[in-house]
């Protein structure tokens, strides 16, 4: 589905980003795995190369640093001559203390920390990629959001604010750059079973969250990746600006 395509995935060193990099490569794309943990990303790239006979590369990128997304694009263009797909997955690793903090207790600094990765990180990568996509009149941008950005939640206020920003940014990009054949999407995810979200929960918490969705289970990173693959491919060529909810049916609109 993606043979001949070059796809950047931020946050590719673990969880959902890794699953997206995996499925893109399996479907023929040359994947640029961008994250801070370079050794982990390198070993994933090595595995994909051997398995899929594609040409993946790992780059050490911190999306919090203003210059890194520009570097990411520069290195991608230098190596492959183009970028077809940008998938922004990198997300701030929020600790329980901040997650459980009441909205009125969140400091500017705490909010900015989360915004700087989840929203500004994606913003910086989009800004870096769009001129190249525009010049080629072709590109797909996928950004990871979350269901609290649509339905609200009683925890994780900085996260909800950052992920809601993603929804607006995606619509803006779709509108402004649709004329250049650039498509943009947000994936609003529900409970996805990654080590980061699942492993530290108590048995009761896991069960409570399992029951949230009509499908009565957690989603897998591979199920998110499957949705990203369809959007990144030509099968979604007349769809843009949409928020696709991947949550087992908890949030229906
Ligand atoms: N799992 C869920 O239930 C769920 C639900 C809704 C939304 N999401 C969103 O889905 C995304 C992935 O979540 P996950 O569960 O797969 O978490 P994860 O396993 O912790 O993955 C987060 C990824 O982001 C990267 N990252 C973090 N800070 C970064 C930075 N400053 N620069 C570059 N990369 C950075 C991490 O790599 P390094 O540490 O190597 O940099 C890692 O690869 C996040 O945006 C999250 O908010 C997840």
XYZ file of C-alpha atoms and ligand atoms in Angstrom:
301
model
C 0.000 0.000 0.000
C 2.905 2.378 0.598
C 5.587 1.065 -1.740
C 7.885 3.899 -2.862
C 6.697 6.197 -0.065
C 8.877 7.866 2.542
C 7.238 8.125 5.957
C 8.442 9.949 9.051
C 7.139 8.643 12.379
C 7.940 10.581 15.547
C 7.746 8.635 18.794
C 8.721 5.522 16.845
C 10.875 4.055 19.614
C 7.954 2.520 21.515
C 4.235 1.778 21.766
C 1.957 3.213 19.102
C 4.712 4.959 17.118
C 6.634 1.722 16.848
C 3.533 -0.138 15.650
C 2.892 2.544 13.008
C 6.506 2.413 11.801
C 6.164 -1.361 11.655
C 3.017 -1.428 9.529
C 4.245 1.321 7.194
C 7.430 -0.647 6.544
C 5.542 -3.909 6.151
C 3.531 -2.135 3.458
C 6.618 -1.031 1.586
C 7.434 2.447 2.947
C 10.935 3.604 3.829
C 10.429 4.781 7.396
C 12.294 7.481 9.288
C 12.076 6.557 12.967
C 12.400 9.720 15.043
C 12.736 9.692 18.832
C 15.257 10.458 21.549
C 16.176 6.808 22.268
C 18.417 6.328 19.272
C 19.709 2.856 20.126
C 16.190 1.463 20.456
C 15.118 3.142 17.207
C 18.203 1.766 15.452
C 17.425 -1.770 16.492
C 13.812 -1.382 15.280
C 15.098 -0.008 11.954
C 17.477 -2.945 11.635
C 14.657 -5.412 12.198
C 12.389 -3.707 9.646
C 15.159 -3.611 7.033
C 15.816 -7.321 7.427
C 12.144 -8.295 7.464
C 10.690 -5.985 4.805
C 13.685 -5.201 2.575
C 12.831 -1.513 2.924
C 15.313 1.275 3.713
C 14.453 2.573 7.202
C 16.618 4.951 9.202
C 16.667 6.000 12.854
C 17.276 9.639 13.774
C 17.845 11.049 17.237
C 15.226 13.774 17.458
C 13.808 15.679 20.404
C 10.645 17.426 19.207
C 10.867 19.779 22.193
C 13.930 21.390 20.628
C 12.982 23.947 18.037
C 15.776 22.966 15.621
C 15.313 19.191 15.725
C 12.225 18.901 13.507
C 14.018 21.024 10.872
C 16.987 18.677 11.157
C 14.636 15.702 10.829
C 13.329 17.039 7.539
C 16.773 18.039 6.291
C 18.149 14.551 6.926
C 15.080 12.898 5.377
C 15.300 14.974 2.203
C 19.069 14.437 2.014
C 18.638 10.662 2.207
C 15.454 10.054 0.207
C 14.863 13.292 -1.728
C 11.278 13.608 -0.441
C 8.795 13.040 2.352
C 5.337 11.613 1.609
C 3.916 10.964 5.067
C 4.470 12.641 8.427
C 3.017 10.899 11.463
C 3.308 12.812 14.740
C 3.077 10.347 17.607
C 5.611 11.680 20.159
C 3.852 12.334 23.449
C 4.895 13.625 26.839
C 5.311 10.861 29.424
C 2.972 12.245 32.067
C 3.475 11.047 35.643
C 0.504 10.212 37.895
C 1.042 13.321 40.052
C 0.416 15.643 37.106
C -2.265 13.427 35.571
C -4.282 13.511 38.798
C -3.810 17.234 39.477
C -6.965 19.332 39.481
C -7.177 21.807 36.596
C -6.969 24.812 38.935
C -3.716 23.523 40.458
C -1.819 23.111 37.183
C 1.003 25.632 36.855
C 1.953 27.432 33.643
C 5.194 25.498 33.672
C 3.440 22.122 33.905
C 1.058 22.985 31.091
C 3.873 24.274 28.903
C 5.889 21.075 29.405
C 3.090 18.964 27.954
C 2.225 21.466 25.219
C 5.865 21.585 24.193
C 5.886 17.908 23.220
C 2.323 16.982 22.264
C 1.266 20.158 20.484
C 4.332 22.255 19.694
C 6.350 19.148 18.818
C 3.767 18.209 16.199
C 3.453 21.856 15.088
C 7.218 22.081 14.521
C 7.313 18.844 12.500
C 4.341 19.948 10.363
C 5.971 23.324 9.743
C 9.171 21.626 8.649
C 7.440 19.090 6.356
C 4.817 21.265 4.656
C 7.147 23.276 2.353
C 8.491 20.001 0.903
C 5.016 18.529 0.525
C 3.738 21.752 -1.010
C 6.571 21.837 -3.547
C 5.637 18.298 -4.657
C 1.859 18.878 -4.424
C 1.556 15.753 -2.335
C 1.604 14.815 1.323
C -0.199 13.204 4.227
C -0.001 14.379 7.826
C -1.364 12.294 10.684
C -1.303 13.596 14.264
C -2.188 11.658 17.382
C -4.843 13.166 19.617
C -6.981 11.599 22.303
C -10.674 11.198 23.135
C -10.603 13.682 26.076
C -9.972 16.355 23.432
C -13.463 15.590 22.125
C -15.426 14.459 25.149
C -13.522 16.031 28.074
C -12.202 14.153 31.100
C -11.748 14.748 34.807
C -7.985 14.094 34.797
C -4.953 15.081 32.731
C -5.966 18.696 32.026
C -2.678 19.680 30.296
C -2.947 16.577 28.112
C -6.524 17.362 27.077
C -5.586 20.947 26.245
C -2.600 19.837 24.139
C -4.563 17.126 22.331
C -7.437 19.536 21.628
C -4.920 21.882 20.000
C -4.005 19.043 17.652
C -7.590 18.850 16.394
C -7.618 22.538 15.466
C -4.168 22.397 13.914
C -5.106 19.453 11.718
C -8.235 21.205 10.457
C -6.222 24.318 9.735
C -3.598 22.399 7.769
C -6.270 20.509 5.824
C -7.958 23.775 4.914
C -4.907 25.875 4.076
C -2.963 23.195 2.221
C -5.710 21.079 0.650
C -5.158 23.044 -2.566
C -1.638 21.564 -2.613
C -2.958 18.013 -2.270
C -1.838 17.792 1.349
C -4.211 15.736 3.494
C -4.265 15.970 7.295
C -5.869 13.822 9.994
C -6.110 13.517 13.735
C -6.490 10.125 15.377
C -8.322 10.519 18.669
C -7.360 7.443 20.627
C -9.129 5.777 23.510
C -7.527 3.216 25.812
C -4.681 1.657 23.896
C -2.717 -1.074 25.595
C 0.880 0.168 25.576
C 3.362 -0.392 28.423
C 3.159 3.334 29.207
C -0.597 3.394 29.775
C -1.403 -0.146 30.858
C 1.397 -1.703 32.873
C 1.345 0.620 35.885
C -2.423 0.418 36.468
C -3.972 -1.613 39.265
C -6.182 -4.587 38.410
C -9.276 -2.540 39.297
C -8.228 0.382 37.107
C -7.573 -1.939 34.167
C -11.009 -3.501 34.561
C -12.772 -0.143 34.907
C -11.170 1.157 31.735
C -11.883 -2.109 29.906
C -15.584 -1.580 30.553
C -15.590 1.994 29.187
C -15.832 0.947 25.540
C -18.820 -0.769 23.920
C -16.284 -3.248 22.529
C -15.404 -4.010 26.189
C -11.653 -4.117 25.763
C -8.508 -2.066 25.285
C -7.289 -1.364 21.774
C -3.881 -2.500 20.598
C -1.135 -0.336 19.062
C -1.516 -2.478 15.927
C -5.179 -1.459 15.618
C -4.184 2.217 15.728
C -1.470 1.497 13.177
C -3.990 -0.163 10.850
C -6.095 2.992 10.848
C -3.032 5.174 10.219
C -2.063 2.946 7.295
C -5.408 3.435 5.558
C -5.242 7.204 6.007
C -1.641 7.365 4.816
C -2.540 5.390 1.686
C -4.403 6.424 -1.451
C -7.484 4.641 -0.089
C -8.190 7.851 1.858
C -7.476 10.197 -1.050
C -10.784 12.152 -0.752
C -10.823 12.328 3.040
C -9.116 15.163 4.873
C -9.340 17.353 7.977
C -11.131 14.627 9.918
C -10.699 13.383 13.437
C -10.922 9.606 13.370
C -11.813 8.152 16.738
C -10.070 4.868 17.534
C -11.548 3.908 20.886
C -13.806 0.859 20.650
C -16.874 3.094 20.433
C -16.673 4.995 23.735
C -17.045 8.398 22.061
C -19.695 8.467 19.360
C -20.653 11.626 17.512
N -1.733 4.589 24.877
C -2.880 5.228 24.945
O -3.852 4.745 25.543
C -3.032 6.564 24.283
C -4.314 7.137 24.248
C -4.480 8.360 23.626
C -3.403 8.996 23.036
N -2.167 8.423 23.088
C -1.054 9.133 22.468
O -0.362 8.247 21.612
C 1.014 8.624 21.548
C 1.888 7.414 21.854
O 1.564 6.912 23.119
P 2.159 5.526 23.664
O 1.165 4.979 24.595
O 2.650 4.700 22.531
O 3.373 6.068 24.559
P 4.927 5.684 24.637
O 5.118 4.218 24.455
O 5.456 6.320 25.874
O 5.553 6.421 23.393
C 5.834 7.782 23.390
C 6.835 8.030 22.300
O 7.091 9.423 22.226
C 8.482 9.627 22.173
N 8.806 10.932 22.737
C 8.472 11.428 23.953
N 8.976 12.666 24.114
C 9.648 12.939 22.957
C 10.385 14.041 22.497
N 10.542 15.128 23.258
N 10.931 14.009 21.260
C 10.782 12.916 20.473
N 10.098 11.823 20.856
C 9.543 11.842 22.076
C 9.072 8.475 22.987
O 10.394 8.187 22.568
P 11.744 8.634 23.326
O 11.480 8.549 24.785
O 12.717 7.647 22.786
O 12.004 10.014 22.839
C 8.161 7.332 22.559
O 8.629 6.760 21.366
C 1.177 9.791 22.515
O 1.075 11.000 21.807
C -0.011 9.618 23.450
O -0.400 10.818 24.059
C -1.961 7.230 23.700
